[in-house]
Tab-separated table of N, CA, C and O in Angstrom:
chain	number	residue	atom	x	y	z
A	19	UNK	N	1.233	19.726	11.896
A	19	UNK	CA	1.631	18.767	12.909
A	19	UNK	C	2.849	19.399	13.596
A	19	UNK	O	3.798	19.810	12.926
A	20	UNK	N	2.886	19.468	14.880
A	20	UNK	CA	3.956	20.032	15.675
A	20	UNK	C	4.881	18.861	16.130
A	20	UNK	O	4.549	18.154	17.074
A	21	UNK	N	6.008	18.716	15.426
A	21	UNK	CA	6.928	17.577	15.721
A	21	UNK	C	7.680	17.781	17.058
A	21	UNK	O	8.283	16.791	17.503
A	22	UNK	N	7.655	18.978	17.546
A	22	UNK	CA	8.369	19.224	18.879
A	22	UNK	C	7.706	18.452	20.017
A	22	UNK	O	8.404	18.037	20.947
A	23	UNK	N	6.483	18.208	19.920
A	23	UNK	CA	5.710	17.475	20.995
A	23	UNK	C	5.665	15.971	20.811
A	23	UNK	O	5.224	15.251	21.708
A	24	UNK	N	6.205	15.479	19.677
A	24	UNK	CA	6.081	14.025	19.325
A	24	UNK	C	7.336	13.343	19.889
A	24	UNK	O	8.468	13.866	19.721
A	25	UNK	N	7.192	12.240	20.506
A	25	UNK	CA	8.345	11.477	21.065
A	25	UNK	C	9.193	10.967	19.901
A	25	UNK	O	8.786	10.840	18.764
A	26	UNK	N	10.504	10.798	20.174
A	26	UNK	CA	11.466	10.405	19.151
A	26	UNK	C	11.125	9.065	18.488
A	26	UNK	O	11.363	8.892	17.259
A	27	UNK	N	10.557	8.149	19.242
A	27	UNK	CA	10.229	6.876	18.630
A	27	UNK	C	9.123	7.067	17.555
A	27	UNK	O	9.115	6.426	16.534
A	28	UNK	N	8.156	7.993	17.868
A	28	UNK	CA	7.061	8.162	16.970
A	28	UNK	C	7.565	8.934	15.752
A	28	UNK	O	7.106	8.758	14.633
A	29	UNK	N	8.502	9.885	15.905
A	29	UNK	CA	9.142	10.581	14.807
A	29	UNK	C	9.819	9.564	13.834
A	29	UNK	O	9.685	9.702	12.593
A	30	UNK	N	10.555	8.626	14.404
A	30	UNK	CA	11.168	7.633	13.549
A	30	UNK	C	10.129	6.885	12.745
A	30	UNK	O	10.284	6.599	11.610
A	31	UNK	N	9.083	6.422	13.464
A	31	UNK	CA	8.000	5.695	12.849
A	31	UNK	C	7.354	6.502	11.698
A	31	UNK	O	7.120	5.962	10.535
A	32	UNK	N	7.058	7.760	11.974
A	32	UNK	CA	6.474	8.585	10.937
A	32	UNK	C	7.391	8.872	9.725
A	32	UNK	O	6.994	8.832	8.639
A	33	UNK	N	8.706	9.090	10.002
A	33	UNK	CA	9.692	9.312	9.042
A	33	UNK	C	9.861	8.035	8.081
A	33	UNK	O	9.870	8.124	6.902
A	34	UNK	N	9.795	6.868	8.718
A	34	UNK	CA	9.886	5.638	7.992
A	34	UNK	C	8.639	5.428	7.085
A	34	UNK	O	8.770	5.023	5.934
A	35	UNK	N	7.461	5.791	7.600
A	35	UNK	CA	6.277	5.683	6.761
A	35	UNK	C	6.266	6.614	5.553
A	35	UNK	O	5.918	6.224	4.419
A	36	UNK	N	6.736	7.867	5.771
A	36	UNK	CA	6.860	8.758	4.673
A	36	UNK	C	7.925	8.306	3.644
A	36	UNK	O	7.668	8.467	2.402
A	37	UNK	N	8.959	7.737	4.047
A	37	UNK	CA	10.008	7.307	3.211
A	37	UNK	C	9.416	6.101	2.342
A	37	UNK	O	9.556	6.107	1.208
A	38	UNK	N	8.816	5.104	3.017
A	38	UNK	CA	8.241	3.952	2.242
A	38	UNK	C	7.119	4.350	1.376
A	38	UNK	O	6.936	3.902	0.250
A	39	UNK	N	6.376	5.404	1.741
A	39	UNK	CA	5.216	5.906	0.927
A	39	UNK	C	5.737	6.544	-0.329
A	39	UNK	O	5.024	6.501	-1.385
A	40	UNK	N	6.954	7.085	-0.327
A	40	UNK	CA	7.503	7.690	-1.557
A	40	UNK	C	7.714	6.593	-2.689
A	40	UNK	O	7.727	7.000	-3.894
A	41	UNK	N	7.839	5.350	-2.330
A	41	UNK	CA	8.020	4.310	-3.324
A	41	UNK	C	6.759	3.923	-4.022
A	41	UNK	O	6.755	3.192	-4.957
A	42	UNK	N	5.630	4.462	-3.623
A	42	UNK	CA	4.334	4.245	-4.115
A	42	UNK	C	4.082	5.313	-5.280
A	42	UNK	O	2.972	5.740	-5.487
A	43	UNK	N	5.155	5.754	-5.892
A	43	UNK	CA	5.148	6.800	-6.863
A	43	UNK	C	4.494	8.087	-6.344
A	43	UNK	O	3.772	8.797	-7.022
A	44	UNK	N	4.878	8.353	-5.107
A	44	UNK	CA	4.473	9.666	-4.453
A	44	UNK	C	5.659	10.375	-3.913
A	44	UNK	O	5.968	10.486	-2.773
A	45	UNK	N	6.500	10.962	-4.872
A	45	UNK	CA	7.669	11.688	-4.447
A	45	UNK	C	7.429	12.890	-3.555
A	45	UNK	O	8.312	13.326	-2.850
A	46	UNK	N	6.209	13.395	-3.535
A	46	UNK	CA	5.857	14.466	-2.682
A	46	UNK	C	6.017	14.080	-1.154
A	46	UNK	O	6.422	14.874	-0.344
A	47	UNK	N	5.857	12.779	-0.882
A	47	UNK	CA	6.072	12.350	0.514
A	47	UNK	C	7.516	12.419	0.832
A	47	UNK	O	7.842	12.731	2.032
A	48	UNK	N	8.423	12.229	-0.106
A	48	UNK	CA	9.836	12.356	0.136
A	48	UNK	C	10.224	13.870	0.500
A	48	UNK	O	11.002	14.127	1.306
A	49	UNK	N	9.554	14.691	-0.311
A	49	UNK	CA	9.771	16.174	-0.027
A	49	UNK	C	9.339	16.553	1.327
A	49	UNK	O	10.021	17.285	2.078
A	50	UNK	N	8.136	16.090	1.699
A	50	UNK	CA	7.680	16.289	3.080
A	50	UNK	C	8.644	15.769	4.151
A	50	UNK	O	8.892	16.392	5.137
A	51	UNK	N	9.122	14.589	3.869
A	51	UNK	CA	10.048	13.911	4.797
A	51	UNK	C	11.229	14.689	5.014
A	51	UNK	O	11.754	14.952	6.113
A	52	UNK	N	11.874	15.235	3.952
A	52	UNK	CA	13.045	15.948	4.023
A	52	UNK	C	12.866	17.276	4.795
A	52	UNK	O	13.602	17.635	5.692
A	53	UNK	N	11.737	17.999	4.452
A	53	UNK	CA	11.492	19.246	5.197
A	53	UNK	C	11.148	19.033	6.661
A	53	UNK	O	11.522	19.841	7.522
A	54	UNK	N	10.301	18.101	6.987
A	54	UNK	CA	9.884	17.909	8.296
A	54	UNK	C	11.011	17.398	9.265
A	54	UNK	O	11.061	17.780	10.442
A	55	UNK	N	11.827	16.498	8.749
A	55	UNK	CA	12.739	15.867	9.607
A	55	UNK	C	14.327	16.244	9.440
A	55	UNK	O	15.147	15.656	10.051
A	56	UNK	N	14.429	17.222	8.644
A	56	UNK	CA	15.912	17.687	8.420
A	56	UNK	C	16.501	18.194	9.731
A	56	UNK	O	17.658	17.804	10.041
A	57	UNK	N	15.787	18.991	10.485
A	57	UNK	CA	16.323	19.558	11.678
A	57	UNK	C	16.573	18.441	12.714
A	57	UNK	O	17.643	18.460	13.358
A	58	UNK	N	15.645	17.474	12.813
A	58	UNK	CA	15.931	16.305	13.722
A	58	UNK	C	17.077	15.419	13.347
A	58	UNK	O	17.810	14.925	14.227
A	59	UNK	N	17.219	15.324	11.986
A	59	UNK	CA	18.324	14.433	11.530
A	59	UNK	C	19.693	15.066	11.605
A	59	UNK	O	20.662	14.368	11.896
A	60	UNK	N	19.863	16.353	11.423
A	60	UNK	CA	21.138	16.965	11.258
A	60	UNK	C	21.534	18.100	12.207
A	60	UNK	O	22.626	18.358	12.463
A	61	UNK	N	20.533	18.752	12.840
A	61	UNK	CA	20.805	19.926	13.599
A	61	UNK	C	20.574	19.734	15.146
A	61	UNK	O	21.129	20.498	15.887
A	62	UNK	N	19.818	18.791	15.510
A	62	UNK	CA	19.575	18.605	17.001
A	62	UNK	C	20.705	17.738	17.582
A	62	UNK	O	21.403	17.059	16.957
A	63	UNK	N	20.859	17.906	18.928
A	63	UNK	CA	21.773	17.030	19.613
A	63	UNK	C	21.446	15.575	19.399
A	63	UNK	O	20.346	15.210	19.150
A	64	UNK	N	22.467	14.720	19.550
A	64	UNK	CA	22.333	13.342	19.211
A	64	UNK	C	21.345	12.640	20.193
A	64	UNK	O	21.324	12.871	21.403
A	65	UNK	N	20.495	11.771	19.610
A	65	UNK	CA	19.569	10.949	20.353
A	65	UNK	C	19.544	9.603	19.699
A	65	UNK	O	20.069	9.354	18.646
A	66	UNK	N	18.893	8.624	20.340
A	66	UNK	CA	19.029	7.175	19.934
A	66	UNK	C	18.491	6.996	18.440
A	66	UNK	O	19.159	6.219	17.788
A	67	UNK	N	17.433	7.548	18.172
A	67	UNK	CA	16.787	7.314	16.800
A	67	UNK	C	17.405	8.155	15.729
A	67	UNK	O	17.065	7.978	14.540
A	68	UNK	N	18.344	9.088	16.066
A	68	UNK	CA	18.772	10.037	15.052
A	68	UNK	C	19.462	9.388	13.834
A	68	UNK	O	19.246	9.801	12.752
A	69	UNK	N	20.380	8.448	14.013
A	69	UNK	CA	20.960	7.787	12.786
A	69	UNK	C	20.040	7.203	11.860
A	69	UNK	O	20.203	7.366	10.599
A	70	UNK	N	18.982	6.582	12.360
A	70	UNK	CA	17.997	5.972	11.505
A	70	UNK	C	17.131	7.125	10.719
A	70	UNK	O	16.894	7.018	9.541
A	71	UNK	N	16.748	8.151	11.454
A	71	UNK	CA	16.112	9.278	10.803
A	71	UNK	C	16.950	9.892	9.767
A	71	UNK	O	16.489	10.309	8.715
A	72	UNK	N	18.209	10.101	10.061
A	72	UNK	CA	19.123	10.661	9.143
A	72	UNK	C	19.170	9.862	7.884
A	72	UNK	O	19.189	10.446	6.784
A	73	UNK	N	19.239	8.595	8.019
A	73	UNK	CA	19.258	7.703	6.824
A	73	UNK	C	18.107	7.761	5.963
A	73	UNK	O	18.126	7.868	4.766
A	74	UNK	N	16.867	7.873	6.593
A	74	UNK	CA	15.627	7.993	5.878
A	74	UNK	C	15.570	9.375	5.174
A	74	UNK	O	15.150	9.463	4.045
A	75	UNK	N	15.992	10.378	5.850
A	75	UNK	CA	16.045	11.717	5.232
A	75	UNK	C	17.016	11.846	4.081
A	75	UNK	O	16.633	12.381	3.008
A	76	UNK	N	18.135	11.264	4.171
A	76	UNK	CA	19.113	11.291	3.103
A	76	UNK	C	18.600	10.483	1.893
A	76	UNK	O	18.709	10.894	0.818
A	77	UNK	N	18.011	9.302	2.087
A	77	UNK	CA	17.508	8.506	1.056
A	77	UNK	C	16.180	9.116	0.391
A	77	UNK	O	16.004	9.017	-0.850
A	78	UNK	N	15.504	9.857	1.291
A	78	UNK	CA	14.307	10.600	0.717
A	78	UNK	C	14.815	11.730	-0.227
A	78	UNK	O	14.234	11.918	-1.263
A	79	UNK	N	15.844	12.367	0.191
A	79	UNK	CA	16.411	13.468	-0.654
A	79	UNK	C	16.877	12.971	-1.991
A	79	UNK	O	16.721	13.519	-3.019
A	80	UNK	N	17.631	11.801	-1.931
A	80	UNK	CA	18.134	11.176	-3.114
A	80	UNK	C	16.998	10.756	-4.066
A	80	UNK	O	17.021	11.041	-5.207
A	81	UNK	N	15.971	10.084	-3.518
A	81	UNK	CA	14.809	9.689	-4.296
A	81	UNK	C	14.081	10.910	-4.923
A	81	UNK	O	13.657	10.875	-6.050
A	82	UNK	N	13.935	12.048	-4.095
A	82	UNK	CA	13.254	13.167	-4.568
A	82	UNK	C	14.089	13.796	-5.805
A	82	UNK	O	13.537	14.185	-6.749
A	83	UNK	N	15.398	13.825	-5.599
A	83	UNK	CA	16.264	14.336	-6.648
A	83	UNK	C	16.173	13.579	-7.926
A	83	UNK	O	16.039	14.084	-9.032
A	84	UNK	N	16.127	12.257	-7.780
A	84	UNK	CA	15.911	11.324	-8.945
A	84	UNK	C	14.662	11.620	-9.657
A	84	UNK	O	14.610	11.759	-10.853
A	85	UNK	N	13.474	11.786	-8.885
A	85	UNK	CA	12.207	12.095	-9.544
A	85	UNK	C	12.172	13.471	-10.216
A	85	UNK	O	11.561	13.641	-11.317
A	86	UNK	N	12.824	14.431	-9.535
A	86	UNK	CA	12.851	15.809	-10.115
A	86	UNK	C	13.584	15.726	-11.450
A	86	UNK	O	13.152	16.320	-12.461
A	87	UNK	N	14.676	15.068	-11.540
A	87	UNK	CA	15.484	14.926	-12.806
A	87	UNK	C	14.662	14.231	-13.845
A	87	UNK	O	14.514	14.722	-15.012
A	88	UNK	N	13.985	13.160	-13.517
A	88	UNK	CA	13.218	12.362	-14.545
A	88	UNK	C	11.984	13.204	-14.990
A	88	UNK	O	11.790	13.262	-16.197
A	89	UNK	N	11.299	13.846	-14.023
A	89	UNK	CA	10.100	14.543	-14.487
A	89	UNK	C	10.458	15.802	-15.304
A	89	UNK	O	9.825	16.087	-16.292
A	90	UNK	N	11.496	16.473	-14.879
A	90	UNK	CA	12.000	17.695	-15.653
A	90	UNK	C	12.421	17.260	-17.022
A	90	UNK	O	12.130	17.952	-17.994
A	91	UNK	N	13.162	16.211	-17.123
A	91	UNK	CA	13.655	15.661	-18.482
A	91	UNK	C	12.386	15.386	-19.344
A	91	UNK	O	12.447	15.751	-20.520
A	92	UNK	N	11.459	14.617	-18.787
A	92	UNK	CA	10.258	14.219	-19.582
A	92	UNK	C	9.496	15.504	-20.027
A	92	UNK	O	9.125	15.634	-21.151
A	93	UNK	N	9.298	16.459	-19.113
A	93	UNK	CA	8.570	17.649	-19.450
A	93	UNK	C	9.212	18.414	-20.544
A	93	UNK	O	8.589	18.974	-21.456
A	94	UNK	N	10.543	18.583	-20.386
A	94	UNK	CA	11.257	19.316	-21.380
A	94	UNK	C	11.221	18.641	-22.749
A	94	UNK	O	10.948	19.313	-23.831
A	95	UNK	N	11.437	17.327	-22.884
A	95	UNK	CA	11.376	16.620	-24.129
A	95	UNK	C	10.015	16.727	-24.666
A	95	UNK	O	9.792	17.003	-25.888
A	96	UNK	N	8.952	16.530	-23.881
A	96	UNK	CA	7.679	16.615	-24.380
A	96	UNK	C	7.219	17.966	-24.979
A	96	UNK	O	6.620	18.130	-26.025
A	97	UNK	N	7.630	19.002	-24.214
A	97	UNK	CA	7.294	20.385	-24.660
A	97	UNK	C	7.951	20.752	-25.951
A	97	UNK	O	7.441	21.470	-26.760
A	98	UNK	N	9.266	20.303	-26.096
A	98	UNK	CA	10.014	20.565	-27.267
A	98	UNK	C	9.601	19.809	-28.536
A	98	UNK	O	9.710	20.271	-29.663
A	99	UNK	N	9.031	18.605	-28.307
A	99	UNK	CA	8.830	17.663	-29.459
A	99	UNK	C	7.387	17.273	-29.643
A	99	UNK	O	7.119	16.538	-30.545
A	100	UNK	N	6.399	17.808	-28.892
A	100	UNK	CA	5.059	17.382	-28.952
A	100	UNK	C	4.512	17.619	-30.428
A	100	UNK	O	3.895	16.781	-30.977
A	101	UNK	N	4.818	18.781	-30.942
A	101	UNK	CA	4.308	19.071	-32.284
A	101	UNK	C	4.872	18.164	-33.410
A	101	UNK	O	4.235	17.789	-34.275
A	102	UNK	N	6.139	17.729	-33.179
A	102	UNK	CA	6.824	16.894	-34.100
A	102	UNK	C	6.221	15.403	-34.061
A	102	UNK	O	6.333	14.747	-35.066
A	103	UNK	N	5.686	15.092	-32.980
A	103	UNK	CA	5.175	13.678	-32.802
A	103	UNK	C	3.755	13.568	-33.394
A	103	UNK	O	3.244	12.396	-33.431
A	104	UNK	N	3.222	14.575	-33.844
A	104	UNK	CA	1.902	14.521	-34.526
A	104	UNK	C	0.783	14.060	-33.624
A	104	UNK	O	0.602	14.567	-32.492
A	105	UNK	N	0.080	13.014	-34.122
A	105	UNK	CA	-1.096	12.556	-33.317
A	105	UNK	C	-0.695	11.898	-32.034
A	105	UNK	O	-1.401	12.090	-30.960
A	106	UNK	N	0.427	11.240	-32.033
A	106	UNK	CA	0.935	10.623	-30.800
A	106	UNK	C	1.176	11.637	-29.692
A	106	UNK	O	0.814	11.409	-28.529
A	107	UNK	N	1.740	12.770	-30.031
A	107	UNK	CA	1.945	13.867	-29.084
A	107	UNK	C	0.622	14.380	-28.587
A	107	UNK	O	0.541	14.777	-27.390
A	108	UNK	N	-0.290	14.493	-29.442
A	108	UNK	CA	-1.646	14.978	-29.055
A	108	UNK	C	-2.333	13.937	-28.089
A	108	UNK	O	-3.049	14.334	-27.138
A	109	UNK	N	-2.174	12.649	-28.395
A	109	UNK	CA	-2.860	11.625	-27.572
A	109	UNK	C	-2.205	11.622	-26.136
A	109	UNK	O	-2.896	11.262	-25.172
A	110	UNK	N	-0.945	12.053	-26.078
A	110	UNK	CA	-0.297	12.041	-24.689
A	110	UNK	C	-0.715	13.237	-23.860
A	110	UNK	O	-0.461	13.311	-22.693
A	111	UNK	N	-1.353	14.254	-24.555
A	111	UNK	CA	-1.742	15.383	-23.857
A	111	UNK	C	-3.163	15.292	-23.280
A	111	UNK	O	-4.049	14.633	-23.868
A	112	UNK	N	-3.313	15.910	-22.099
A	112	UNK	CA	-4.615	15.937	-21.523
A	112	UNK	C	-5.582	16.929	-22.206
A	112	UNK	O	-6.669	16.711	-22.451
A	113	UNK	N	-4.952	18.026	-22.559
A	113	UNK	CA	-5.652	19.044	-23.351
A	113	UNK	C	-4.840	19.282	-24.596
A	113	UNK	O	-3.629	19.464	-24.547
A	114	UNK	N	-5.573	19.333	-25.719
A	114	UNK	CA	-4.962	19.542	-26.977
A	114	UNK	C	-4.876	21.039	-27.333
A	114	UNK	O	-5.909	21.666	-27.373
A	115	UNK	N	-3.668	21.669	-27.350
A	115	UNK	CA	-3.586	23.105	-27.666
A	115	UNK	C	-4.144	23.420	-29.062
A	115	UNK	O	-4.039	22.620	-30.003
A	116	UNK	N	-4.875	24.446	-29.178
A	116	UNK	CA	-5.387	24.945	-30.432
A	116	UNK	C	-4.390	25.753	-31.228
A	116	UNK	O	-3.514	26.424	-30.592
A	117	UNK	N	-4.412	25.800	-32.503
A	117	UNK	CA	-3.591	26.604	-33.404
A	117	UNK	C	-2.510	25.792	-34.030
A	117	UNK	O	-2.438	24.530	-33.968
A	118	UNK	N	-1.697	26.517	-34.751
A	118	UNK	CA	-0.572	25.840	-35.502
A	118	UNK	C	0.610	25.786	-34.574
A	118	UNK	O	1.004	26.729	-33.989
A	119	UNK	N	1.244	24.564	-34.555
A	119	UNK	CA	2.414	24.401	-33.656
A	119	UNK	C	3.646	25.139	-34.173
A	119	UNK	O	3.824	25.537	-35.226
């Protein structure tokens, strides 16, 4: 999508949709929101919708950071302790690794 051709009102609407979509446990939408609208929010000359877009981009970045911390923490804990958890650790896994832990 070429955002240069999209009017500012539509950019605001799209940015808001991606921000709200991130709350549906889709943090990837927040990542897309930050990358697509960062330039409009912080680098372009001031326009009417810019403060709202800036707010959505900042909150998307905070939400994305939160999810990255949570997922990284869980992955680290799981990888370090899966073998210690015995059957429970195996049941949490999609594929059960073969061999001795």
